[in-house]
Every structure is written in C-alpha cells, then in structure tokens.
Short mmCIF file of C-alpha atoms and ligand atoms in Angstrom, two decimals:
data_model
loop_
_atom_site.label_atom_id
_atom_site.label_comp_id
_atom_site.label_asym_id
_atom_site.label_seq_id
_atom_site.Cartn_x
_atom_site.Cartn_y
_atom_site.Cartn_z
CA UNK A 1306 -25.90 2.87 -7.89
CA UNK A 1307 -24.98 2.10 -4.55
CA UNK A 1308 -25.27 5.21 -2.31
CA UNK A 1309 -22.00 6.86 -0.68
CA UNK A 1310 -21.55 7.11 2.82
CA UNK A 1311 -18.76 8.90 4.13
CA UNK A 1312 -18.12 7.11 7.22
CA UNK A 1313 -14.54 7.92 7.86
CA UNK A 1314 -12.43 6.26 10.75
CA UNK A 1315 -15.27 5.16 12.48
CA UNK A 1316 -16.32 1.65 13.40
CA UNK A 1317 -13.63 0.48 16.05
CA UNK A 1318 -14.37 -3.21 16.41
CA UNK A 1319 -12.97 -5.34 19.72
CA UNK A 1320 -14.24 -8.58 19.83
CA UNK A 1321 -11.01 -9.43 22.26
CA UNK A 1322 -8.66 -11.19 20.03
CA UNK A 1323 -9.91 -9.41 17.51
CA UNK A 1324 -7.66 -6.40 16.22
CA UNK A 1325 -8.69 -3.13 16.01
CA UNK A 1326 -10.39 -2.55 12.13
CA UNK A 1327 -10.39 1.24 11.00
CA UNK A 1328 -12.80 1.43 8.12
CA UNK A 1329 -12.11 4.24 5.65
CA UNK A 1330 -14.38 5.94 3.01
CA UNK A 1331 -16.92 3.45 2.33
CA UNK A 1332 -18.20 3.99 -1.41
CA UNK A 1333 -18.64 0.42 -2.03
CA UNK A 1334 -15.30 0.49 -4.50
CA UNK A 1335 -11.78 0.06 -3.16
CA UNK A 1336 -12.28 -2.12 0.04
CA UNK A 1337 -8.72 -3.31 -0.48
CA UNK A 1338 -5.59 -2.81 -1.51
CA UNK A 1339 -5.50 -1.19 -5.21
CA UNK A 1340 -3.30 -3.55 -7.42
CA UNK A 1341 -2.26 -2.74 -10.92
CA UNK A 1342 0.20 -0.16 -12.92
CA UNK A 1343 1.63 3.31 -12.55
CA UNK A 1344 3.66 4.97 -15.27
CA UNK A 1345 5.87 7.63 -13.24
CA UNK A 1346 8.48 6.04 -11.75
CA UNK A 1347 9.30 4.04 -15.03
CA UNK A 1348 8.72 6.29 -17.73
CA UNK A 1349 8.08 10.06 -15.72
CA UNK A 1350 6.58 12.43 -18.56
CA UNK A 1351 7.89 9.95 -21.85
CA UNK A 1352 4.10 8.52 -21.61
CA UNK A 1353 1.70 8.30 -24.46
CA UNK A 1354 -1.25 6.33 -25.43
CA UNK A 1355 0.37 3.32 -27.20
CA UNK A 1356 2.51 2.51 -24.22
CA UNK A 1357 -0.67 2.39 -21.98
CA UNK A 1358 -1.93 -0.03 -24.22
CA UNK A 1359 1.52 -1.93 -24.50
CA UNK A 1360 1.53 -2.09 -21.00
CA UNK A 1361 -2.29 -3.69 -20.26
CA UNK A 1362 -1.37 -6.18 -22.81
CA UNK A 1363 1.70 -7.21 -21.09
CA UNK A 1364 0.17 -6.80 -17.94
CA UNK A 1365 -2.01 -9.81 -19.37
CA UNK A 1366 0.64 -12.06 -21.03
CA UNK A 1367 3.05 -12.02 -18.45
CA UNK A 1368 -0.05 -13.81 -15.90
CA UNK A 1369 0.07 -9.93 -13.82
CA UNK A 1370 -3.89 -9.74 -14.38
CA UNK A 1371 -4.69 -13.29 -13.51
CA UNK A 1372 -2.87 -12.61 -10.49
CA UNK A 1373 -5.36 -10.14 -9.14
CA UNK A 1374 -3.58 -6.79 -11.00
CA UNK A 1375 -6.24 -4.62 -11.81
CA UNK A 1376 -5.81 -0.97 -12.62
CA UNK A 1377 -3.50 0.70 -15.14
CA UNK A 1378 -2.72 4.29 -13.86
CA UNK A 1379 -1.35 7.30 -15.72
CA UNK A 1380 0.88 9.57 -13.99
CA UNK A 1381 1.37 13.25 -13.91
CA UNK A 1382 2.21 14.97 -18.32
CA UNK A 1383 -0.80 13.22 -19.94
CA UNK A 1384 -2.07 17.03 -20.26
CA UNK A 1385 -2.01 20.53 -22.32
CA UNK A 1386 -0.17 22.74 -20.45
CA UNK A 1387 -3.65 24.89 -21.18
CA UNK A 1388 -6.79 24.61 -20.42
CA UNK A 1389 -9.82 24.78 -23.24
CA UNK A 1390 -11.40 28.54 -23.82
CA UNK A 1391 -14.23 26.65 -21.65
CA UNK A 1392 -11.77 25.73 -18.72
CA UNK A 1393 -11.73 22.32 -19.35
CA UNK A 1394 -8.62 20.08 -18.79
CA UNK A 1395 -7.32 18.88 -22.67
CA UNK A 1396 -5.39 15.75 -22.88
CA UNK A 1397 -1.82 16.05 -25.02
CA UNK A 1398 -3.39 15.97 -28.57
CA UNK A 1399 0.06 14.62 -29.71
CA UNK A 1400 0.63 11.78 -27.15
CA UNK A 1401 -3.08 11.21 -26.84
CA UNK A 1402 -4.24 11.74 -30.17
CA UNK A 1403 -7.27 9.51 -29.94
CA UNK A 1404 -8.60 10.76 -27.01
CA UNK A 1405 -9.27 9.68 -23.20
CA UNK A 1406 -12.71 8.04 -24.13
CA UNK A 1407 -10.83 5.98 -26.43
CA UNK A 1408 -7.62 4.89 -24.02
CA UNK A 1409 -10.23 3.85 -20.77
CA UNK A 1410 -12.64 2.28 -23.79
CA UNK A 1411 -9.16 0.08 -24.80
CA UNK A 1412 -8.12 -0.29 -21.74
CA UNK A 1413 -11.59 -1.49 -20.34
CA UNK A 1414 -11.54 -3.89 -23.00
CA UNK A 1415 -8.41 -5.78 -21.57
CA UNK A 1416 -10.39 -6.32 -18.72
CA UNK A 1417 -8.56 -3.83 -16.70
CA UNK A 1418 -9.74 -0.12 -14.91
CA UNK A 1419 -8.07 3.09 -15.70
CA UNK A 1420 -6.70 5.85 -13.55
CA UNK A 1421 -5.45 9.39 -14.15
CA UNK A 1422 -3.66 11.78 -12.01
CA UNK A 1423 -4.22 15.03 -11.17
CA UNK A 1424 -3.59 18.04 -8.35
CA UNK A 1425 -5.40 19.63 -5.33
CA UNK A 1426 -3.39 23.11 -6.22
CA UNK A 1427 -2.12 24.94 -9.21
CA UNK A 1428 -0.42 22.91 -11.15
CA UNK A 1429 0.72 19.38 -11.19
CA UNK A 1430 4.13 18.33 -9.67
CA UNK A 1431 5.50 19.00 -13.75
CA UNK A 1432 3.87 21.88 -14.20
CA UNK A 1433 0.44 20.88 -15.75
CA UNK A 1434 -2.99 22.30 -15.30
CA UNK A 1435 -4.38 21.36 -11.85
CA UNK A 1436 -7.41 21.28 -10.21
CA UNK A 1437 -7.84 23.91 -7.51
CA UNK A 1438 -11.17 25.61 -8.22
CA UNK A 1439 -11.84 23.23 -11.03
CA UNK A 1440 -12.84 20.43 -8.62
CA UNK A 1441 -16.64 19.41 -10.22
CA UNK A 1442 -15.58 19.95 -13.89
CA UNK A 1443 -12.24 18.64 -13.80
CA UNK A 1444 -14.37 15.77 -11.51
CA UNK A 1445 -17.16 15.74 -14.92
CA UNK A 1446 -14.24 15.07 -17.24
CA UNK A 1447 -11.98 12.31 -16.28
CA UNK A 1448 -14.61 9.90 -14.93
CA UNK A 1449 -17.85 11.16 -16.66
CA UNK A 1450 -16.84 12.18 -20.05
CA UNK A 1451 -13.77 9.90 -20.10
CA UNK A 1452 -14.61 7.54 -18.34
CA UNK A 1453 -11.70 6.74 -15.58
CA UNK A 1454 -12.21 4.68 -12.83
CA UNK A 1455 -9.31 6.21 -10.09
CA UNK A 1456 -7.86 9.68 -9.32
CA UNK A 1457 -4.32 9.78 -7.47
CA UNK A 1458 -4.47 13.34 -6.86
CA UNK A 1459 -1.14 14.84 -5.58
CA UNK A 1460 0.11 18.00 -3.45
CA UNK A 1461 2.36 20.44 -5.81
CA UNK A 1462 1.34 24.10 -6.04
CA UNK A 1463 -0.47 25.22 -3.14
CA UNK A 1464 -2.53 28.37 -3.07
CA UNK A 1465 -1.77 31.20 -1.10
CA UNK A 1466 -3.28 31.27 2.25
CA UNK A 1467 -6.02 34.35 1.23
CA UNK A 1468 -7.24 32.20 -1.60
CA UNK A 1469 -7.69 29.15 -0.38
CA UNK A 1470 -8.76 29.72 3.39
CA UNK A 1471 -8.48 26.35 4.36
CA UNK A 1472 -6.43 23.91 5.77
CA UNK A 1473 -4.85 20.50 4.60
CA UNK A 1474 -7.86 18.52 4.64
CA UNK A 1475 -9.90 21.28 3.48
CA UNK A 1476 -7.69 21.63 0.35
CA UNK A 1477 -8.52 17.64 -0.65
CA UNK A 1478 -12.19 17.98 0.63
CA UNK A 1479 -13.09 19.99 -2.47
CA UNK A 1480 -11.96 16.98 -4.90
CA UNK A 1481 -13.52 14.23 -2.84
CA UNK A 1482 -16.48 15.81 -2.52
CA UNK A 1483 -16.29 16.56 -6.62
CA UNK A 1484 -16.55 12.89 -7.17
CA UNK A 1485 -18.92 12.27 -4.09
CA UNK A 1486 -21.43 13.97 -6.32
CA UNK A 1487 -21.04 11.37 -9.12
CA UNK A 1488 -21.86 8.65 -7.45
CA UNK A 1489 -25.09 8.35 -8.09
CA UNK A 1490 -24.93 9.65 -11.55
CA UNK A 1491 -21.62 7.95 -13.03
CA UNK A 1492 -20.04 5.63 -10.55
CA UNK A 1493 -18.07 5.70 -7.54
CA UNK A 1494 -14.56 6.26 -8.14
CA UNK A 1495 -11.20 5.13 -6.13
CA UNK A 1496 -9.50 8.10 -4.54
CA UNK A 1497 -6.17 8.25 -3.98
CA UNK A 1498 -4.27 10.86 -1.92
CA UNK A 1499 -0.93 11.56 -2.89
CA UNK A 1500 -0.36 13.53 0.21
CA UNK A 1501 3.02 13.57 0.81
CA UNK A 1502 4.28 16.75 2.89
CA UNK A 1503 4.21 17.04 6.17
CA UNK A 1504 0.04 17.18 7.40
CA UNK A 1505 -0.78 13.60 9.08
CA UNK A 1506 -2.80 12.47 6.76
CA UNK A 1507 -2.74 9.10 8.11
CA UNK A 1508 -4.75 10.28 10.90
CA UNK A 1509 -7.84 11.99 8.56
CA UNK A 1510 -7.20 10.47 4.84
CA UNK A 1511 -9.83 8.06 5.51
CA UNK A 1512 -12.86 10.46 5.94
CA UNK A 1513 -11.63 11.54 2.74
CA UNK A 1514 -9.80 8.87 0.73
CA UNK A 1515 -9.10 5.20 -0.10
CA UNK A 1516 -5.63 5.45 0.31
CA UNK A 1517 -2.85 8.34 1.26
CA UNK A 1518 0.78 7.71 0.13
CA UNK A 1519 2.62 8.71 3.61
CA UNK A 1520 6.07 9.36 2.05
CA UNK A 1521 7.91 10.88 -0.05
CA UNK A 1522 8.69 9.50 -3.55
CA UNK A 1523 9.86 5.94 -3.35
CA UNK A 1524 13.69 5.37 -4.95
CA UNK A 1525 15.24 1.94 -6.49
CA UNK A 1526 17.21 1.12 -3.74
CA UNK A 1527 17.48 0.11 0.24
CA UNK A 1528 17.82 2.73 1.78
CA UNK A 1529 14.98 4.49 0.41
CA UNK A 1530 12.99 1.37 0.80
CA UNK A 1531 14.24 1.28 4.62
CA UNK A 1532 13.27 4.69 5.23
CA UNK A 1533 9.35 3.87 4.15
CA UNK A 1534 9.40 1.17 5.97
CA UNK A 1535 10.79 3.23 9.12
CA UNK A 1536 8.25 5.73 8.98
CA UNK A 1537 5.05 3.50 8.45
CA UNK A 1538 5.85 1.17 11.01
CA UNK A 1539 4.60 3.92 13.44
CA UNK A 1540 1.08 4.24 12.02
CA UNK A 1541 0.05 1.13 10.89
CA UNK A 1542 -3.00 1.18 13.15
CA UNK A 1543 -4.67 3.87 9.85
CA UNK A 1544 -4.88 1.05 7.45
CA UNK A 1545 -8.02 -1.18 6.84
CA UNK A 1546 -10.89 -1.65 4.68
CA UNK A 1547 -11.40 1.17 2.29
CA UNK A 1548 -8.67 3.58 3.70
CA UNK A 1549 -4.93 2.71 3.52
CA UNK A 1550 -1.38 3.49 3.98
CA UNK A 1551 0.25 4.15 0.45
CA UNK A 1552 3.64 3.58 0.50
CA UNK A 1553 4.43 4.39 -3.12
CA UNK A 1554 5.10 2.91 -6.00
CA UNK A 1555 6.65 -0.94 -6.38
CA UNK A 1556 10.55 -0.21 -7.92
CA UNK A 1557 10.67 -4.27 -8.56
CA UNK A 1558 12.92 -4.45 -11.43
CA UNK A 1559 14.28 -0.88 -11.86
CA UNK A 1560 17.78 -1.58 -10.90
CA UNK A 1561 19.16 -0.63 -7.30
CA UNK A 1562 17.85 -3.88 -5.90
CA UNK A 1563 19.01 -7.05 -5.08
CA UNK A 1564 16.60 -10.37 -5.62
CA UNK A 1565 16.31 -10.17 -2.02
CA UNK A 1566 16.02 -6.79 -1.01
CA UNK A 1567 13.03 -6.91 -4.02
CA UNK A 1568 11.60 -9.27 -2.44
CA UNK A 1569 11.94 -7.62 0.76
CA UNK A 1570 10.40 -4.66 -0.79
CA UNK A 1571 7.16 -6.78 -1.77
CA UNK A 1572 6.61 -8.62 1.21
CA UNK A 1573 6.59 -5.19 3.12
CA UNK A 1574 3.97 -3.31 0.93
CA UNK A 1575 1.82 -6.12 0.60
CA UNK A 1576 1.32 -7.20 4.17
CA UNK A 1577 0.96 -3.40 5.41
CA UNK A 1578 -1.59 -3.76 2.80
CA UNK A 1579 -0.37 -0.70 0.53
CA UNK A 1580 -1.81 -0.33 -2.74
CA UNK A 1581 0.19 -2.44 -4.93
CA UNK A 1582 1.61 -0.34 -8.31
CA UNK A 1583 4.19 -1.73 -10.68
CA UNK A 1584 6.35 1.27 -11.56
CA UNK A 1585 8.36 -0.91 -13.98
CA UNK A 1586 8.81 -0.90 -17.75
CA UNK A 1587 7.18 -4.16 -18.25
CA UNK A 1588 8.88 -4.85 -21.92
CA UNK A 1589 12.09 -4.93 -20.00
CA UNK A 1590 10.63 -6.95 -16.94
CA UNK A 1591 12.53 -10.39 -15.85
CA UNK A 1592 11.18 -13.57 -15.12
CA UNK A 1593 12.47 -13.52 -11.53
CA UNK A 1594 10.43 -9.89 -10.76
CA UNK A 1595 7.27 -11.56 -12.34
CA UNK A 1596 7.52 -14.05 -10.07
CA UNK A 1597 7.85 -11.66 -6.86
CA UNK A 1598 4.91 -9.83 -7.88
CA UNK A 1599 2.65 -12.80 -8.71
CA UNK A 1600 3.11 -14.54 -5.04
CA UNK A 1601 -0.37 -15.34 -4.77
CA UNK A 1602 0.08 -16.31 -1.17
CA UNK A 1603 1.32 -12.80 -0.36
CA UNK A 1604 -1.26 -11.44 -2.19
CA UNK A 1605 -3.94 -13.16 -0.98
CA UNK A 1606 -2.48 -11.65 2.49
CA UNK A 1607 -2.73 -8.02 0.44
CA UNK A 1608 -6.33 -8.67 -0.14
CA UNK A 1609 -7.97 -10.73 2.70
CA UNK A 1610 -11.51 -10.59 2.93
CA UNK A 1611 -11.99 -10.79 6.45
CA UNK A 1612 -8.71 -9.13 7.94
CA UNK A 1613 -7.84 -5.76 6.78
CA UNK A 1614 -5.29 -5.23 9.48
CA UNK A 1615 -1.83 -4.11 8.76
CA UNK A 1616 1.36 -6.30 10.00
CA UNK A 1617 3.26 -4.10 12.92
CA UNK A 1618 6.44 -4.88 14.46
CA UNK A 1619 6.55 -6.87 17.67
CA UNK A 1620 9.97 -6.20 18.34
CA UNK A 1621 12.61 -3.63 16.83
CA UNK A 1622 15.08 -6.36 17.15
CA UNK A 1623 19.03 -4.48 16.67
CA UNK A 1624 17.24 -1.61 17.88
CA UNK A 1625 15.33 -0.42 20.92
CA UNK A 1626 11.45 -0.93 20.85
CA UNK A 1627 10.08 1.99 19.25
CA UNK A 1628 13.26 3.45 17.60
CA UNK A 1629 12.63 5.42 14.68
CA UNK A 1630 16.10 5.10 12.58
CA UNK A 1631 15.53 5.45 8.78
CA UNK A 1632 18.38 2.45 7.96
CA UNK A 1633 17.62 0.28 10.24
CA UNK A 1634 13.93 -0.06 10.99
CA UNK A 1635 11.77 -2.76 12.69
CA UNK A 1636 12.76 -6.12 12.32
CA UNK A 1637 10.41 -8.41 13.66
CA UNK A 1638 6.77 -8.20 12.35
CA UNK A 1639 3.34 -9.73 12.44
CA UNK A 1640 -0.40 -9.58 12.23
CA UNK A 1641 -3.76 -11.05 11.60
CA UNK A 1642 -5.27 -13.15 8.91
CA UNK A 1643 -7.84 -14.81 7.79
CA UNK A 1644 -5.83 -18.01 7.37
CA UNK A 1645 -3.71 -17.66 10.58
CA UNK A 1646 -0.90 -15.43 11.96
CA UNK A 1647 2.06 -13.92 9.51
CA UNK A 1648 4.88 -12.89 10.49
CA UNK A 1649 7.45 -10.99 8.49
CA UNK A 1650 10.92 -11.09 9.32
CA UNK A 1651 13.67 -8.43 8.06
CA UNK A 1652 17.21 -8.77 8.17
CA UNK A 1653 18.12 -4.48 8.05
CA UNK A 1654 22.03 -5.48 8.66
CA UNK A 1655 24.15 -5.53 5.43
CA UNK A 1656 25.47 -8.69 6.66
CA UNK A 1657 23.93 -12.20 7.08
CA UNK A 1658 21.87 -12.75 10.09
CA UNK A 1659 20.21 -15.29 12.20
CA UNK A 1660 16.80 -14.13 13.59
CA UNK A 1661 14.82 -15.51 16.79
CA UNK A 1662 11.77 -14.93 18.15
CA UNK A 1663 9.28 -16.27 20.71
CA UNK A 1664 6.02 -16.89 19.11
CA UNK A 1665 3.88 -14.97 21.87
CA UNK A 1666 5.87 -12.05 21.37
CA UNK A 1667 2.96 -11.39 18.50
CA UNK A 1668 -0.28 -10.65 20.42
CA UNK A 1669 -2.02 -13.09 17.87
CA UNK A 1670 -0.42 -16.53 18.93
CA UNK A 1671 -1.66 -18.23 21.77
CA UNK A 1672 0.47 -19.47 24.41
CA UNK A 1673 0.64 -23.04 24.58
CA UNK A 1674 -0.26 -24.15 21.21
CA UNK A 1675 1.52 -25.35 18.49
CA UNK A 1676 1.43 -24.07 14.91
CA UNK A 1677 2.29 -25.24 11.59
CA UNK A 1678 4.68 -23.24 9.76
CA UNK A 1679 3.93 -22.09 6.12
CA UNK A 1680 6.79 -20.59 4.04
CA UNK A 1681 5.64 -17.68 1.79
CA UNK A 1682 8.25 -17.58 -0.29
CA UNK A 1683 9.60 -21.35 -0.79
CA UNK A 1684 6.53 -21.96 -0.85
CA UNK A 1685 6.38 -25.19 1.12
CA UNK A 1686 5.07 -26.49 4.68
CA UNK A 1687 7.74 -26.51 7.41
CA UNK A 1688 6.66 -28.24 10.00
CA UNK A 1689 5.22 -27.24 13.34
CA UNK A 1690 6.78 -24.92 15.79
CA UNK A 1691 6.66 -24.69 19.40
CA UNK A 1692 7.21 -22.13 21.54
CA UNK A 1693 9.91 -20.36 19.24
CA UNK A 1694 11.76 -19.94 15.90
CA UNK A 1695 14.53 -19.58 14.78
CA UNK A 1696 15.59 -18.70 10.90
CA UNK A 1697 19.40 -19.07 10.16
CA UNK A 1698 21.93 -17.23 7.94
CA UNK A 1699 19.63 -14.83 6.31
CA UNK A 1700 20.66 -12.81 3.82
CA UNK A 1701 21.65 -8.92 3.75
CA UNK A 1702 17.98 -7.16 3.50
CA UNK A 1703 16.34 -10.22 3.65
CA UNK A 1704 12.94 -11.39 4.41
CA UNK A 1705 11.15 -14.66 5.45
CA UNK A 1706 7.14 -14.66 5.75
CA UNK A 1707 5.87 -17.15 7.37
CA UNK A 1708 2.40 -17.77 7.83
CA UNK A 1709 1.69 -19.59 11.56
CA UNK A 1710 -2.05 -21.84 11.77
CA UNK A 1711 -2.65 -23.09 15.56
CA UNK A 1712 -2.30 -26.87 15.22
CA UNK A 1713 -3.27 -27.40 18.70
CA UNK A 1714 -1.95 -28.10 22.27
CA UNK A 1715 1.59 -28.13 22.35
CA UNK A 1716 3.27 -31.14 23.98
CA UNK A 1717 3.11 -31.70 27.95
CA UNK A 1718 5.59 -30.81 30.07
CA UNK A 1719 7.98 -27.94 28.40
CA UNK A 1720 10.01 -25.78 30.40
CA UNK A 1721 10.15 -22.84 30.78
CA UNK A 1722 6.57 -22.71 32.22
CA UNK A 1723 5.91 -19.55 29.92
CA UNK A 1724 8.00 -18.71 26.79
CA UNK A 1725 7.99 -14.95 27.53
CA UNK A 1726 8.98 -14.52 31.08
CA UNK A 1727 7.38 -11.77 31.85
CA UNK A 1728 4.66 -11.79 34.66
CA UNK A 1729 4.66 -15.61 34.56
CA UNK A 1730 3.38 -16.54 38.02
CA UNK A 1731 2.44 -19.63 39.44
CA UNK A 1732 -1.22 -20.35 41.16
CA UNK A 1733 0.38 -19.93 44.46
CA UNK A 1734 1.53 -16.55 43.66
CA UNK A 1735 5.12 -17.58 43.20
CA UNK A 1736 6.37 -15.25 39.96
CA UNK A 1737 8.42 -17.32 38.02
CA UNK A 1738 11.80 -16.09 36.07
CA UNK A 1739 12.26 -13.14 38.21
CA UNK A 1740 10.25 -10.29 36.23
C1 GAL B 685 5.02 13.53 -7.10
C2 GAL B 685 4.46 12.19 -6.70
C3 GAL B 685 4.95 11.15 -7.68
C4 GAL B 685 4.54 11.54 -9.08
C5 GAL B 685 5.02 12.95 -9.40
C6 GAL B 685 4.50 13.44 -10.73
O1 GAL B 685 4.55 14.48 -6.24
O2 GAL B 685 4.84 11.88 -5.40
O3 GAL B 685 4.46 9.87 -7.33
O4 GAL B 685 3.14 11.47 -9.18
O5 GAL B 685 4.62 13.86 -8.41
O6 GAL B 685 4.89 14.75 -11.00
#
C-alpha cells in the first residue's frame, strides 16, 4: 500500500510560463477531479439501496461510466438515528436491508467506487448520528468493514467550544487523520470536505482534504449558479492536483435551467476543475443533459494529466476587474492545458450578447502568434485567430469554450504594433498608443 504523505499546499512550481500548481493531500488516490453520482440534491432522504443500484446501472447504459464517471455517492439519511449498544454507526435496516458490505460489493461490481457521507459534529445536517469523537471507529466502519471508497464529510452540529477545544481545521483534522491511519491497513480513501460556513477552507483544505465544497448548497437555477461562480472566481489559485475547489453538486436536468445556462453550468465546474457529481434522477434524465455531461473534450480539460490549474477570469467584462457581484460575475475566462489555452466565455446579461477579447489578455497566449481555434461545444475546428476574437449574438447565460493551440507566427506586418496597448514601446524608447 502506497504510503501517505501529507504534504499539503506545498510544492509551488514556476518554471516561467508555467502556472503556479498547488498540490493538495497526496495519498496517491484522488489526483483529479472526482466524477460520478450524488443522491441529495435529487432524491434528499427518499434514498435506499435499490435506487443506488438503479442508478450505477444507468450510470452505465446511458455511456456516463465510459465517459470517465466513476463514483456513486450516498448522501446524508442512509443511517439509524442510533447508534449500536457498541457505538457503532447502523445503516437504516429498512432502506438498507442487505447491508453496506453488500451495496459497495454491488456497486464495485458495476465497475464503479462507493462513497458515504457523514459529519465532523453531532449530528448530520438531517439529524443523523455523526462523527465527533467517533472519528477511528466510525473511520473502521465505512471503509474497513464496509468497504467505501470516499467520505464527503459535512459541517452541521458543532460542539460547544469547552468540548471540542479546537478550531475549524482542528474539528476536520480528527476525521482525516481517522482514515490516515488506514492507509496502510485498508486503502487510502478520497476525502471530501463539505465545509461550507464561513472558515476559508480554501486556504488549508488541502493539508487536510481532496476537495472542499466552498459554498453553500447549489440550487437549479442561475442565479444560484451565478453566485458560485462569483465567489470561486476569487480563489481559484487553491485548486490542483489532489486538493480542489468543490463547487457542489451538478443540477443538469433538475428543472430551473435552460439548455444553455446547463451548459453554462458544466463548462464552469469542469474547467475550475470541481469534482464533477450528477445530482439528477437519472430514470428521468434527457438525451440533451447526457450529452452535456459526456463532453469528453471538457472533460478531458476536468482531468488533464499534466495541468491541474483552474481557469480564472482575465477580465470581468460588464463589470470592473475584480468586482465581486453575485449576478453578474466574471465574464471572460482562461487557463492552462495540456493541449493548449481554453478560454471560457460567459454571457451573465439576460439578453443576447456579443463578446470580444484580445487574445494576450490571458497570460497563456503569446503575443504574435497565431492559434487555431477549437470549439468545445460544436465540436468542430474554427479556423485560426489572430490577435483577437470575437463571438456574436450569444445567448442569455451562455457559454462558448474554446480551446486556442499556437499555430505559429502570425502574419507580417499587422497594426497595431501590440494588441494590448499597454506599455508597448518601441526600441527607441518611443511608447506607442499613449499608455
Ligand atoms: C448539507 C450539504 C448538502 C447535503 C446536506 C445533507 O450541509 O451541503 O450537500 O449533504 O447537508 O443533509
């Protein structure tokens, strides 16, 4: 078993154009982006074993595994309110009738890993047993006895400030280092903060974590999804390998959406590289939803193997630079890739727009080259652009993603001598365009 080492946000690399990569808990499991299935936000507490099951087979037939989705997560109610004479958590011997061991056994078999949910206080969010001062047996029973592969581990129920003597990341210290101490013994297990109230966890969830949801709870429609995006466009920089953003659950198909502002909603998580959970009743799922969540380019952006880097926004667009306004956030984004840069543009008005940019506005594009221009949604090659783009008449909370590969020199001769004016100065010393 490979050994843990909690390294933490360490490793700042800065090879010039290189970005800055944070590295997060490094236990040799989640090194990106979880993908796969979450029950809350379609189904809350109506959960039982047979819809788990339902919902890996569908997660097969409708092509969601072969597109990379891999975990299927229970949410909060899977448990008896009490625990055993012992102090052991008891799964719902109603809903769960044939056991844990059985449902991850099943669910293994589909080919897919399991996850459970549980607390760092009292109780859960709905009032189940959590895990405050249960930490290593709580720890011993979901992964070791039943055999679960992820914990998202939320924030309800607190302890008083005599009992617990410790601080935020004291509190979810206890649990990560519970399953720190089965690593060698069982098998390192994906940690997931659900660490939602006010504490900064995007500044320490990675000495601690694989991901840490940075929100509140996500809602089915645009101006919750606007708000997330808002408020994560200011910390992007926490995100890479094994430590990430979370910014909740995907509400793809849950009504409150247009087909674009879905879309919208995908591009966004996936190229901040959030873990990627359906929260949608997948008997009920359309075609059209299927198809947003199984763009394989944009996933293959999710998951990179070499660049773990967020996209940030280059420019707030309607907005000053660095506004923080929770319905109309940053419009113009980009970032590294392995295959080039991408650049994800938003339309926040509720009205069509046209949206502009200069390509070295993004600190990845080099001035004076040209670059091909791949569509991530129409999937098709649009030619090469130079110097600037330009997409037309987009829709209300709309998106385009485009991904940008350097095609070379750009032709001879183009004026203005630099796209962006700023600073651009002649050999002489003349500045040229005034700033
Ligand atoms: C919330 C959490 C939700 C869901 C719920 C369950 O705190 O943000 O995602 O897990 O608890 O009670």
């Amino acid at each position: 078993m490979k050994r843990l080492s909690h390294i933490g946000t360490a490793a700042v690399v800065c090879l010039c154009t290189m970005p800055i990569v944070v590295q997060g808990l490094n236990n040799g499991v989640a090194k990106f982006p979880a993908l796969g299935y979450n029950t809350w936000n379609a189904y809350q507490c109506n959960i039982d074993q047979d819809l788990l099951i339902t919902t890996a087979q569908l997660m097969k037939s409708l092509g969601l595994q072969a597109a990379g989705y891999e975990y299927v997560n229970i949410d909060d109610c899977w448990a008896m309110k009490n625990r055993s004479a012992t102090g052991e958590l008891v799964a719902d011997t109603t809903r769960f009738s044939r056991g844990m061991k059985n449902l991850t056994s099943q669910i293994h078999d589909l080919g897919f890993k399991a996850g459970i949910y549980g607390d760092s206080g009292w109780f859960t969010c709905a009032g189940y047993p959590g895990s405050f001062d249960h930490e290593e047996q709580d720890a011993q029973t979901l992964f070791e006895d039943w055999g679960f592969d992820y914990l998202k581990y939320d924030n309800c129920a607190i302890p008083f400030d005599d009992i617990i003597r410790q601080g935020i990341v004291g509190k979810h210290q206890r649990m990560s280092s519970a399953l720190q101490n089965l690593e060698e013994t069982v098998k390192p297990i994906v940690f997931s903060l659900c660490q939602w109230g006010w504490s900064q966890v995007w500044l320490w969830g990675a000495t601690l974590g694989h991901s840490w949801r940075t929100t509140g709870d996500i809602g089915p429609n645009w101006p919750s999804l606007a708000s997330i995006i808002n408020f994560n466009s200011f910390i992007t920089q926490a995100t890479g390998y094994y430590g990430r953003n979370d910014l909740d659950m995907l509400q793809l198909g849950n009504g409150g959406l247009t087909f674009e502002e879905a879309k919208s909603h995908f591009t966004a998580w996936a190229l901040m590289k959030s873990p990627l959970l359906i929260g949608t009743n997948l008997s009920a799922i359309t075609p059209d939803i299927v198809e947003i969540l199984t763009n394989r380019e944009i996933l293959a952006i999710n998951q990179d193997s070499v660049e773990p880097s967020s996209i940030s926004p280059f420019r707030w667009g309607i907005n000053p630079d660095w506004t923080s306004n929770d319905s109309f956030p940053a419009q113009y984004w980009s970032g590294p890739s392995q295959n080039g840069t991408v650049f994800m543009l938003l339309n926040t008005l509720d009205e069509p727009a046209d949206m502009f940019f200069n390509l070295t506005e993004s600190p990845w594009i080099r001035a004076g080259r040209e670059y091909s221009v791949r569509d991530l949604w129409s999937h098709t090659d649009n030619g090469t652009a130079i110097r600037n783009l330009t997409v037309s008449a987009m829709p209300p909370h709309g998106v385009v993603a485009l991904l940008l590969k350097d095609a070379g020199n750009e032709p001879d001769g183009i004026y203005p001598q630099c796209a962006v004016w700023s600073q651009c100065t002649a050999e002489n010393g003349t500045l040229v365009g005034g700033n």
